[in-house]
mmCIF file of N, CA and C in Angstrom:
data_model
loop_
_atom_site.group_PDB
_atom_site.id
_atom_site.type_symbol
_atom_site.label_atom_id
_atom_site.label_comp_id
_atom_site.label_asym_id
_atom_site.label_seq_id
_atom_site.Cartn_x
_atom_site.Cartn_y
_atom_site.Cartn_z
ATOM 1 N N UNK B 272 139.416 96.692 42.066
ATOM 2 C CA UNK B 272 140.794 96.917 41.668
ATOM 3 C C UNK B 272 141.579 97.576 42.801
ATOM 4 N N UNK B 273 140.944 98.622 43.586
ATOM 5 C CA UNK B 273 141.686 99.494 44.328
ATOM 6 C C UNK B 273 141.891 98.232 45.664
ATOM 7 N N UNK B 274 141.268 97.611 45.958
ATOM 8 C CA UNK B 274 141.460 96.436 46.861
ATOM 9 C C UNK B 274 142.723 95.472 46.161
ATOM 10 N N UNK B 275 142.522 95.009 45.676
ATOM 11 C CA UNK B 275 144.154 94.292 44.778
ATOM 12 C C UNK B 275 145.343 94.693 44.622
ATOM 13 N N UNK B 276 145.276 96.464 44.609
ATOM 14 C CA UNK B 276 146.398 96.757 44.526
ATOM 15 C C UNK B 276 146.448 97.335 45.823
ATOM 16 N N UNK B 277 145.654 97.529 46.874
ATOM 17 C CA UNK B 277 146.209 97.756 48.476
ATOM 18 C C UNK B 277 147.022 96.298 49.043
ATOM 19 N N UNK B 278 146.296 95.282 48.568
ATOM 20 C CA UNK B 278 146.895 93.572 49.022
ATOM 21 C C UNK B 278 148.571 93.634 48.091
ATOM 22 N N UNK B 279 148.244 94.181 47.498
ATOM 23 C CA UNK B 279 149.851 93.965 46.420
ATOM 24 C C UNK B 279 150.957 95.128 46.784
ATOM 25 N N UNK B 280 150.164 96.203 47.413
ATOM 26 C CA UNK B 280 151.173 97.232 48.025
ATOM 27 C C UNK B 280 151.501 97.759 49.211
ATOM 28 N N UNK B 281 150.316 96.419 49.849
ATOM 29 C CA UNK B 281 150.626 96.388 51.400
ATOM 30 C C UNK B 281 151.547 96.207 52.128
ATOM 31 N N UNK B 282 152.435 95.279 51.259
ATOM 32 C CA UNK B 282 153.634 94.824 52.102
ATOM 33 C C UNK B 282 154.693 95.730 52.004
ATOM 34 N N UNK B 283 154.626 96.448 50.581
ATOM 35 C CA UNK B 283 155.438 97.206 49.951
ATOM 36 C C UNK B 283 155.671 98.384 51.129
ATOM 37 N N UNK B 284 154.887 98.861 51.295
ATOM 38 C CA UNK B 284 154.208 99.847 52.151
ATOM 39 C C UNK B 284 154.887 99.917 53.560
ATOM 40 N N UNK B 285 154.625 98.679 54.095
ATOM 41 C CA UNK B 285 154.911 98.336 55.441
ATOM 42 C C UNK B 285 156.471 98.390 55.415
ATOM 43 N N UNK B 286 157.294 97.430 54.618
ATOM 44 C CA UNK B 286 158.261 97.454 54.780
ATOM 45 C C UNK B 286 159.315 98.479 54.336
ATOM 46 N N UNK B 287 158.555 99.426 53.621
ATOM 47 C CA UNK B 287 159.394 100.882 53.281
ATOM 48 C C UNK B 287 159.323 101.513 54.157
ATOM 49 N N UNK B 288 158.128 101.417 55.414
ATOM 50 C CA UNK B 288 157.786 102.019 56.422
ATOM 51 C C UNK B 288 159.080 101.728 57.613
ATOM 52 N N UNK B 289 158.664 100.477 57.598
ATOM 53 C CA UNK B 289 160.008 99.877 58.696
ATOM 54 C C UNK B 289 161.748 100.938 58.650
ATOM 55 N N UNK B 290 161.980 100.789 57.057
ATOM 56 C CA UNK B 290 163.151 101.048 56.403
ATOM 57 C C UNK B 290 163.369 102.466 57.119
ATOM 58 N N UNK B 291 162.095 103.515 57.104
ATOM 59 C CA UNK B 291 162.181 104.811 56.856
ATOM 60 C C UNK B 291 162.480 104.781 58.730
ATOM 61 N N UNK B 292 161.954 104.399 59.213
ATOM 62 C CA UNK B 292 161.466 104.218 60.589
ATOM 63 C C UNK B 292 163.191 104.266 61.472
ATOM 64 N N UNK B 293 163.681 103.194 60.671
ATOM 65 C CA UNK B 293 165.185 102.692 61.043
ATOM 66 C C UNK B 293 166.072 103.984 60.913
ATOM 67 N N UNK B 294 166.034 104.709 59.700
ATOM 68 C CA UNK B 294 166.994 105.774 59.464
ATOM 69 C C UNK B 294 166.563 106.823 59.710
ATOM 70 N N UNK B 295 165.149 107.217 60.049
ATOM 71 C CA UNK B 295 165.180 108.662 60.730
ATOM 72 C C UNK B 295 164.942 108.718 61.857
ATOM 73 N N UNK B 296 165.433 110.211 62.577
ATOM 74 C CA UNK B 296 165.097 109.884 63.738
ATOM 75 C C UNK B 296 164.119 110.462 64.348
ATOM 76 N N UNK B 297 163.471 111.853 63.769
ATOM 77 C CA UNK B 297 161.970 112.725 64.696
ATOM 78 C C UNK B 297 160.960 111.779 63.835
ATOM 79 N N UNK B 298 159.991 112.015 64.590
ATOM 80 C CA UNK B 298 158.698 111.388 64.036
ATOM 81 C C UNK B 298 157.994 112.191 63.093
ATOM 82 N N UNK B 299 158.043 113.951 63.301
ATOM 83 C CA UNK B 299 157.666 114.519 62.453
ATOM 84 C C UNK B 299 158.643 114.077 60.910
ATOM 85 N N UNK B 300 159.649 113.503 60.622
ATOM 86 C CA UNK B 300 160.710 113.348 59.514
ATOM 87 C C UNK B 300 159.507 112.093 58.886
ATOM 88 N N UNK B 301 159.344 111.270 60.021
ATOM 89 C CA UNK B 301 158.798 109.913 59.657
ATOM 90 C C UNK B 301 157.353 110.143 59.011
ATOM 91 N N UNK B 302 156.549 110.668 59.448
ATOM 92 C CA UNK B 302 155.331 111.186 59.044
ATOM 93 C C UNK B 302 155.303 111.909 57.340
ATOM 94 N N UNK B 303 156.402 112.723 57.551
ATOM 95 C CA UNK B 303 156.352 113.151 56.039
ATOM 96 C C UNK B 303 156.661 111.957 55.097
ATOM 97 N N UNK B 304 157.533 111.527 55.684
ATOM 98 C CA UNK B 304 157.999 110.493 54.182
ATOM 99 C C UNK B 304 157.081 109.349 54.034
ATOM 100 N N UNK B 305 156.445 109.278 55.298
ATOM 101 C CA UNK B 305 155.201 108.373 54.648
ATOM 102 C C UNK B 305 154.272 108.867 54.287
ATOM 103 N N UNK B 306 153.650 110.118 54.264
ATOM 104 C CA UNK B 306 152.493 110.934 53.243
ATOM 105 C C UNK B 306 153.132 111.154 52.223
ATOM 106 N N UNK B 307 154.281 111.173 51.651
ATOM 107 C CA UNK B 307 154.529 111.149 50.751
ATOM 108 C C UNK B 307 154.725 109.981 49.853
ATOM 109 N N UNK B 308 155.623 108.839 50.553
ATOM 110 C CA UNK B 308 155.178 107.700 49.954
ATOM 111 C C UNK B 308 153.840 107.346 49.493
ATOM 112 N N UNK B 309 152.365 107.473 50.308
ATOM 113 C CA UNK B 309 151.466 106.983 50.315
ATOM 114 C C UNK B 309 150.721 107.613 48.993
ATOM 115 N N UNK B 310 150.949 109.229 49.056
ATOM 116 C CA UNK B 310 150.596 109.888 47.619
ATOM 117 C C UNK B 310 150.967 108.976 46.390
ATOM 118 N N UNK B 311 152.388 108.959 46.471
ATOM 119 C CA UNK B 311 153.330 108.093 45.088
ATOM 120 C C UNK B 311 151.911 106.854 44.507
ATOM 121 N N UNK B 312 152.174 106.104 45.760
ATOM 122 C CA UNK B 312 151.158 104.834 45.791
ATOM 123 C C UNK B 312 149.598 105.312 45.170
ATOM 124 N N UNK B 313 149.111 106.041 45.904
ATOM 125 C CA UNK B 313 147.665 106.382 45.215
ATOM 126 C C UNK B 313 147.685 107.175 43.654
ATOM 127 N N UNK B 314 149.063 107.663 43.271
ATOM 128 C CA UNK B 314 149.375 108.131 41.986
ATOM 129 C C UNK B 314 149.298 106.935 41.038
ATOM 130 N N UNK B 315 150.217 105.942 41.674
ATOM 131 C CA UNK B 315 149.937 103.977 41.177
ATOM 132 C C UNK B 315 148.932 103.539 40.467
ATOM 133 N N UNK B 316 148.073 104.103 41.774
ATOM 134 C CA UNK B 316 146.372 102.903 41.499
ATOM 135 C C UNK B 316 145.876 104.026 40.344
ATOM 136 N N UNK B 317 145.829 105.118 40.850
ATOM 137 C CA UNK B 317 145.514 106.299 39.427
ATOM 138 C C UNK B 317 145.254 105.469 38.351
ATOM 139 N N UNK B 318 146.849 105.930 37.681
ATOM 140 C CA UNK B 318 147.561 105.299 36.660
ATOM 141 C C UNK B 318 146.900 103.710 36.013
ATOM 142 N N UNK B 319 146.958 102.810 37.525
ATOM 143 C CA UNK B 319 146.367 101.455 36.562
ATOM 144 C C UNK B 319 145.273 101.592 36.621
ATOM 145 N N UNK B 320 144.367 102.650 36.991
ATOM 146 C CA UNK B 320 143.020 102.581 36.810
ATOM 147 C C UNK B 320 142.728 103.264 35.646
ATOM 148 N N UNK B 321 143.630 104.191 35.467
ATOM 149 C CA UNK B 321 143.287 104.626 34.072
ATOM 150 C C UNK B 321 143.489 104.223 32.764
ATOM 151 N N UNK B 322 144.502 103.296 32.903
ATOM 152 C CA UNK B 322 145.176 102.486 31.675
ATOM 153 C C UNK B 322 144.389 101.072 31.897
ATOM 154 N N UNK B 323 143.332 100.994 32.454
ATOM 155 C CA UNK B 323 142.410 99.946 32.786
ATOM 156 C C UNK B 323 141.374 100.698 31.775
ATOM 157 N N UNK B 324 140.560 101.892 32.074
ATOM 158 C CA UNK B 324 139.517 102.720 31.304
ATOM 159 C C UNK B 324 140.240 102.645 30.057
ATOM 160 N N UNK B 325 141.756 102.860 29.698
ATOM 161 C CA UNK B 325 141.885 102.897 28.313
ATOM 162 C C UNK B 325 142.335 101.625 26.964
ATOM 163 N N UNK B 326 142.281 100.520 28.082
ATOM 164 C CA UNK B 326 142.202 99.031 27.375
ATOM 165 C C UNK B 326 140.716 99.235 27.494
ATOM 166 N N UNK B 327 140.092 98.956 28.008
ATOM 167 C CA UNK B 327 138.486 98.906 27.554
ATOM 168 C C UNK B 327 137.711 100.103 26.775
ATOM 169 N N UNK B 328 138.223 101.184 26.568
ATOM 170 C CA UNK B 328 137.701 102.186 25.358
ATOM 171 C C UNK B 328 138.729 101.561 24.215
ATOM 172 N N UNK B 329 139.910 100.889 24.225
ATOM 173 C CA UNK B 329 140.627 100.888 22.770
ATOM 174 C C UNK B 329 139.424 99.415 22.447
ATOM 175 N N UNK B 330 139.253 98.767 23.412
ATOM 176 C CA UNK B 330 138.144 97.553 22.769
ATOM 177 C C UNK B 330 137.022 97.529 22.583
ATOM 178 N N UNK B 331 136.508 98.816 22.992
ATOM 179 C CA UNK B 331 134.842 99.059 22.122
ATOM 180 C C UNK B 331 135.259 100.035 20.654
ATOM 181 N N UNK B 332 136.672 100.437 20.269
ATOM 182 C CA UNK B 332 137.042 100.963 19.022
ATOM 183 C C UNK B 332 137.076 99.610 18.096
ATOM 184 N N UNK B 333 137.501 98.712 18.271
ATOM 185 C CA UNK B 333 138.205 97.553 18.196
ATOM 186 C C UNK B 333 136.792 96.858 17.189
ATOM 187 N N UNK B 334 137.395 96.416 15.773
ATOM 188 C CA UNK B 334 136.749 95.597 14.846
ATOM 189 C C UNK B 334 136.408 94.559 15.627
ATOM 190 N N UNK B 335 137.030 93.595 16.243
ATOM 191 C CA UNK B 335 136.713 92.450 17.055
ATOM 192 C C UNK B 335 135.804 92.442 17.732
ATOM 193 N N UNK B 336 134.560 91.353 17.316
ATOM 194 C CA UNK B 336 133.020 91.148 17.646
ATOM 195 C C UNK B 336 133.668 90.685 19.484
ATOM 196 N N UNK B 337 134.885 89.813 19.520
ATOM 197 C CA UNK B 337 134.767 89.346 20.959
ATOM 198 C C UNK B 337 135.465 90.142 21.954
ATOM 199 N N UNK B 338 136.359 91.269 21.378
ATOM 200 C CA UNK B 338 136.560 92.403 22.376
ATOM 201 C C UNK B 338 135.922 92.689 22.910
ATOM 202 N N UNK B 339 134.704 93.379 21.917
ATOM 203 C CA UNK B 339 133.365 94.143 22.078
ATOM 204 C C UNK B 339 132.512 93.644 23.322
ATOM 205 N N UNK B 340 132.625 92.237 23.269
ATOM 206 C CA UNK B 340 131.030 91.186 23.569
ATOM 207 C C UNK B 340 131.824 90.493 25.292
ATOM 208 N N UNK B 341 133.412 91.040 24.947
ATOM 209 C CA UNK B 341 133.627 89.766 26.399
ATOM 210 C C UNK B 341 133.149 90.103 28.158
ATOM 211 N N UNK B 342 133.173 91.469 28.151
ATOM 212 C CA UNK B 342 132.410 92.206 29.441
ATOM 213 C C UNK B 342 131.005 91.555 29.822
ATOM 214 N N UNK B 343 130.022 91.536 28.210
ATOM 215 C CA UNK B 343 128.306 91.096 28.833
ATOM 216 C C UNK B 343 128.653 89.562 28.779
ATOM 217 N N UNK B 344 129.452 88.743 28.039
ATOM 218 C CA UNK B 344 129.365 87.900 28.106
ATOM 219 C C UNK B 344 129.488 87.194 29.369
ATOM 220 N N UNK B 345 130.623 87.725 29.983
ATOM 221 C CA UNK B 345 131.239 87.082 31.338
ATOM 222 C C UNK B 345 129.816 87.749 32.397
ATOM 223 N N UNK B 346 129.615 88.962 32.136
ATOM 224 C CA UNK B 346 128.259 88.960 33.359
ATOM 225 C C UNK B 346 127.304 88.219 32.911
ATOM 226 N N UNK B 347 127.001 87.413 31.766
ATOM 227 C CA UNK B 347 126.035 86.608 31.591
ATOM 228 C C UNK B 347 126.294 85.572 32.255
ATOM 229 N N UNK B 348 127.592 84.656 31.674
ATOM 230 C CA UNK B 348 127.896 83.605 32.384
ATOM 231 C C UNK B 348 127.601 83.171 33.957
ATOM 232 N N UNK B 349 128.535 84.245 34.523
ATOM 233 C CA UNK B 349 128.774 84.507 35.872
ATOM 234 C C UNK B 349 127.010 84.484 36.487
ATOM 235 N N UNK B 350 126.143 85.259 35.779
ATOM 236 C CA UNK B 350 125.107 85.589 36.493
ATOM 237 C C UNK B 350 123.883 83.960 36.173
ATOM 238 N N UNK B 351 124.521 83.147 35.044
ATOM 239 C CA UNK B 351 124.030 82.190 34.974
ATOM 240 C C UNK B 351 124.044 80.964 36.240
ATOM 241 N N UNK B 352 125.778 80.898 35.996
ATOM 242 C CA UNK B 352 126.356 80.094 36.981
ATOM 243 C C UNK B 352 126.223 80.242 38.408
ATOM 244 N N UNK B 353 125.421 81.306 38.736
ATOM 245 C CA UNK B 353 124.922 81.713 40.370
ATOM 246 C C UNK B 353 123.592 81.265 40.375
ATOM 247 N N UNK B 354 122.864 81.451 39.247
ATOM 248 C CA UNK B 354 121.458 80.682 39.215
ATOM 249 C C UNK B 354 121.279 79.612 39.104
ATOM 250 N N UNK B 355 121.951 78.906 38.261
ATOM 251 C CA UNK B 355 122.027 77.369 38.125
ATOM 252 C C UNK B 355 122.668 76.887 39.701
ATOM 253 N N UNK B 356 123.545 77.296 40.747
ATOM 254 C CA UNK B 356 124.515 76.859 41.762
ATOM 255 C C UNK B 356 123.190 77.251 42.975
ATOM 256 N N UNK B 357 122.601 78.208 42.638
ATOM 257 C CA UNK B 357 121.568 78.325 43.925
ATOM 258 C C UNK B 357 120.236 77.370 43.439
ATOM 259 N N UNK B 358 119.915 77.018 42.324
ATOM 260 C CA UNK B 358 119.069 76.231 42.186
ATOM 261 C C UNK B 358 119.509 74.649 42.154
ATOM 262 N N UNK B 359 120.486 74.242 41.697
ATOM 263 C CA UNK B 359 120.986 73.214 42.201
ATOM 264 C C UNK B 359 121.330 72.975 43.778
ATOM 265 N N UNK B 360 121.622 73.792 44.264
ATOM 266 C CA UNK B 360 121.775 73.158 46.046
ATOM 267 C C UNK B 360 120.564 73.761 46.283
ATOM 268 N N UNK B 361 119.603 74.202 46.182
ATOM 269 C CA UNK B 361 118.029 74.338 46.959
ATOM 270 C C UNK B 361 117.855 73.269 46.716
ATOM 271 N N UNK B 362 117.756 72.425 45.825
ATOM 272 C CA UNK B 362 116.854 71.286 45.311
ATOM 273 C C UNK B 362 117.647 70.122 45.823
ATOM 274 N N UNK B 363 116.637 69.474 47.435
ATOM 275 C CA UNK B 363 117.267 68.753 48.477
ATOM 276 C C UNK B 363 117.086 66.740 47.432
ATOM 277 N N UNK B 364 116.706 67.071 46.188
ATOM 278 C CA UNK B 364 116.735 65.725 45.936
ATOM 279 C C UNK B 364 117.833 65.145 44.746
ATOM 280 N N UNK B 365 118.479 66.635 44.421
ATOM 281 C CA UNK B 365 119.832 66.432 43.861
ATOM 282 C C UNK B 365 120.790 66.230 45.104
ATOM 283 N N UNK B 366 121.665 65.153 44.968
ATOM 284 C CA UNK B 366 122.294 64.896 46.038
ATOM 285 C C UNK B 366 123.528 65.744 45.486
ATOM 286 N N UNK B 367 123.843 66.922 45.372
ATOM 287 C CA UNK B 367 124.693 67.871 44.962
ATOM 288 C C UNK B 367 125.029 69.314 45.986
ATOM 289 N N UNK B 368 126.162 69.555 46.287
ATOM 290 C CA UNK B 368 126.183 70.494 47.151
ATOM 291 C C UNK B 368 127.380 71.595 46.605
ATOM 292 N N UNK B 369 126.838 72.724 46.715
ATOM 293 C CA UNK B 369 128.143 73.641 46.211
ATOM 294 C C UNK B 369 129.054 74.134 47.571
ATOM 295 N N UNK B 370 130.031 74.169 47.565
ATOM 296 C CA UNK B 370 131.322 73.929 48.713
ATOM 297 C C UNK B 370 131.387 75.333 48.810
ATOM 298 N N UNK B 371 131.826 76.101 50.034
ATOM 299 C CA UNK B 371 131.172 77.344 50.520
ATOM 300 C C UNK B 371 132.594 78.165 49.471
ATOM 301 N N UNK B 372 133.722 78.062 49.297
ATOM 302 C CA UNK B 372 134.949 77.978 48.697
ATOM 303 C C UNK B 372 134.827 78.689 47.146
ATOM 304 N N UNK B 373 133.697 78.054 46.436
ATOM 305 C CA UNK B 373 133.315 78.261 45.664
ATOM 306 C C UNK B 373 131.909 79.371 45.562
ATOM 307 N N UNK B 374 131.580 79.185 46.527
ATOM 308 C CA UNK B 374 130.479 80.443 46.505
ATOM 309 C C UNK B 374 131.039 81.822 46.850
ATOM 310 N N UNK B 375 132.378 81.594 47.945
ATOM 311 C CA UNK B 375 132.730 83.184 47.870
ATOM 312 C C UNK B 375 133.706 83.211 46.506
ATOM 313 N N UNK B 376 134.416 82.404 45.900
ATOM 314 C CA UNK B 376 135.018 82.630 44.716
ATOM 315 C C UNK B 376 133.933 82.957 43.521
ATOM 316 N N UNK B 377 132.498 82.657 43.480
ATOM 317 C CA UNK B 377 131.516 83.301 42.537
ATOM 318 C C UNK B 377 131.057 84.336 43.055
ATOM 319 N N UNK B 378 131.065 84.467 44.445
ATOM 320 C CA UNK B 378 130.630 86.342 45.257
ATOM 321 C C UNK B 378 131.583 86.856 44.637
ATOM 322 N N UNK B 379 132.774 86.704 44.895
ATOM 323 C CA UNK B 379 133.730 88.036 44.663
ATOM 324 C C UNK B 379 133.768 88.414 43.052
ATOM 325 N N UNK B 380 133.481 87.161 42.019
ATOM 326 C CA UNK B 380 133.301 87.494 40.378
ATOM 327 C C UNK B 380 132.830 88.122 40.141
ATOM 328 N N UNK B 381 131.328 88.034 40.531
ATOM 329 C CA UNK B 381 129.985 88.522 40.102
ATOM 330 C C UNK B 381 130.130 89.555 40.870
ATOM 331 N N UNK B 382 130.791 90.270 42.084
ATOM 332 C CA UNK B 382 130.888 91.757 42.205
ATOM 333 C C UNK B 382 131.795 92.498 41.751
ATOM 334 N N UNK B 383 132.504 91.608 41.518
ATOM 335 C CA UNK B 383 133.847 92.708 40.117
ATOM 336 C C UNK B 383 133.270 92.856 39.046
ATOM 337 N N UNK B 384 132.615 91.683 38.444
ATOM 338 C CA UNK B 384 131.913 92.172 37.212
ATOM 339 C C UNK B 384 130.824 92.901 36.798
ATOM 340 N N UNK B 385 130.226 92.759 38.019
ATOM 341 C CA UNK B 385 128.771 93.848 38.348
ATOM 342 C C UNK B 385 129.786 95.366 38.222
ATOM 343 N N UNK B 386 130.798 95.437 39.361
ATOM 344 C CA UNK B 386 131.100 96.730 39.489
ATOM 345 C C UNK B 386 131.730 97.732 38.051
ATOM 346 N N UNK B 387 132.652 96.280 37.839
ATOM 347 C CA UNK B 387 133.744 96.543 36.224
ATOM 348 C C UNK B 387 132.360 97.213 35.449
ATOM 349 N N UNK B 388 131.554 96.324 35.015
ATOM 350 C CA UNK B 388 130.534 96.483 33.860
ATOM 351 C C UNK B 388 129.618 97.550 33.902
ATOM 352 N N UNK B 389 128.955 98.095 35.049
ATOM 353 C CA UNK B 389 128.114 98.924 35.173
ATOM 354 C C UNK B 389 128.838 100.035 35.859
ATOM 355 N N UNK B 390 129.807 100.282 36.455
ATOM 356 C CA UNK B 390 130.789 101.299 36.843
ATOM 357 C C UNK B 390 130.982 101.657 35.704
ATOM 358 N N UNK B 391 131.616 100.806 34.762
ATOM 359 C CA UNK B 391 132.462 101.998 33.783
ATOM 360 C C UNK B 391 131.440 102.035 32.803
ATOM 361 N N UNK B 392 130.123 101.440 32.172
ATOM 362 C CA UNK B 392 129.171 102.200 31.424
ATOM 363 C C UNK B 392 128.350 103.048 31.865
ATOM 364 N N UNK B 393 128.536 103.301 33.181
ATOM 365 C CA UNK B 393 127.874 104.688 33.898
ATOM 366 C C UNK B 393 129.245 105.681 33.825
ATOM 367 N N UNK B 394 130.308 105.175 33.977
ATOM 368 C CA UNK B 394 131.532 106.420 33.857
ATOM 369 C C UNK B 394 131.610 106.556 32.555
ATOM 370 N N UNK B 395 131.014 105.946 31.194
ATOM 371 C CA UNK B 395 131.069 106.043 29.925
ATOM 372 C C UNK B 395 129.855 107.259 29.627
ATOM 373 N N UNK B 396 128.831 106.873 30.076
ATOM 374 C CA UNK B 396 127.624 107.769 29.636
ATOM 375 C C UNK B 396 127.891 109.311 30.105
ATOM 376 N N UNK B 397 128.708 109.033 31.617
ATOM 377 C CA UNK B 397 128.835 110.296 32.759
ATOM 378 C C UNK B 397 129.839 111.261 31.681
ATOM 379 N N UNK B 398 131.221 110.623 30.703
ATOM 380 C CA UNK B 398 132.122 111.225 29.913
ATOM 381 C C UNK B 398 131.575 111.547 29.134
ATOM 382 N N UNK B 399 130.540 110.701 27.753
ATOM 383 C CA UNK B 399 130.271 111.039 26.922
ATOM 384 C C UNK B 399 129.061 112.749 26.806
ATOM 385 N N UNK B 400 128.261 112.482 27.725
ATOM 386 C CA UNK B 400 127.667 113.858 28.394
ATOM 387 C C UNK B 400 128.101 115.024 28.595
ATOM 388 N N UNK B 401 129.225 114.822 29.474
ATOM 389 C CA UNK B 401 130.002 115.918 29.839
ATOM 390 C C UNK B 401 130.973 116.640 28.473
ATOM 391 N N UNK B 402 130.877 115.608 27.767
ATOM 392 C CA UNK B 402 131.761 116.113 26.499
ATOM 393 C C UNK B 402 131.087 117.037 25.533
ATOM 394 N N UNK B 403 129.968 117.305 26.044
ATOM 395 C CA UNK B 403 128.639 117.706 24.852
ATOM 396 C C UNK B 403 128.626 119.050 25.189
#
């Protein structure tokens, strides 16, 4: 997540930088207003990281069997579809090849969902503990 929202606030970033750059004139002026901007920004990712932890605690409250189930499900899938894709292109007598395009688009899944899934039920166990 914190990678997605550096790509989404990169530009943001840069070009407030430019802006600030244009109208002041010491560098010490320039320096502050970009540690301060940059705080604002990491206040940002905070925020959607936390209202990220609190859509996924309102859906393990949540009557809904597929709220509950859609996290293991997708690491099932995902962890299927990497086994079936490496055993299909090992096997030189399926004339089948998986396109490299698609293997970093299943790398990058299967490490968000590794991270999503076992990050936050280790930050679940780490809260529920500490609450005791």
């Amino acid at each position: 997540m914190k990678k997605i929202w550096e790509w989404l606030s990169g530009n943001v970033i840069k070009d407030v930088g430019d802006v600030i750059d244009k109208l002041t004139t010491t560098e010490e002026e320039k320096l502050e207003i970009k540690k301060e901007i940059q705080v604002i920004v990491e206040k940002a990712a905070a925020t959607a990281e936390d209202q990220i932890t609190r859509r996924w605690e309102s859906d393990m409250t949540s009557d809904s069997w597929l709220s509950k189930n859609t996290r293991p499900m997708a690491l099932i899938f995902l962890s299927f579809m990497a086994i079936a894709f490496i055993w299909v292109d090992s096997h030189h007598e399926i004339s089948f090849t998986v396109e490299q395009e698609w293997i970093e688009l299943l790398k990058q899944l299967l490490t968000t969902v590794y991270v999503a899934y076992f990050g936050s039920r280790g930050f679940e166990k780490y809260k529920s503990i500490s609450n005791k």
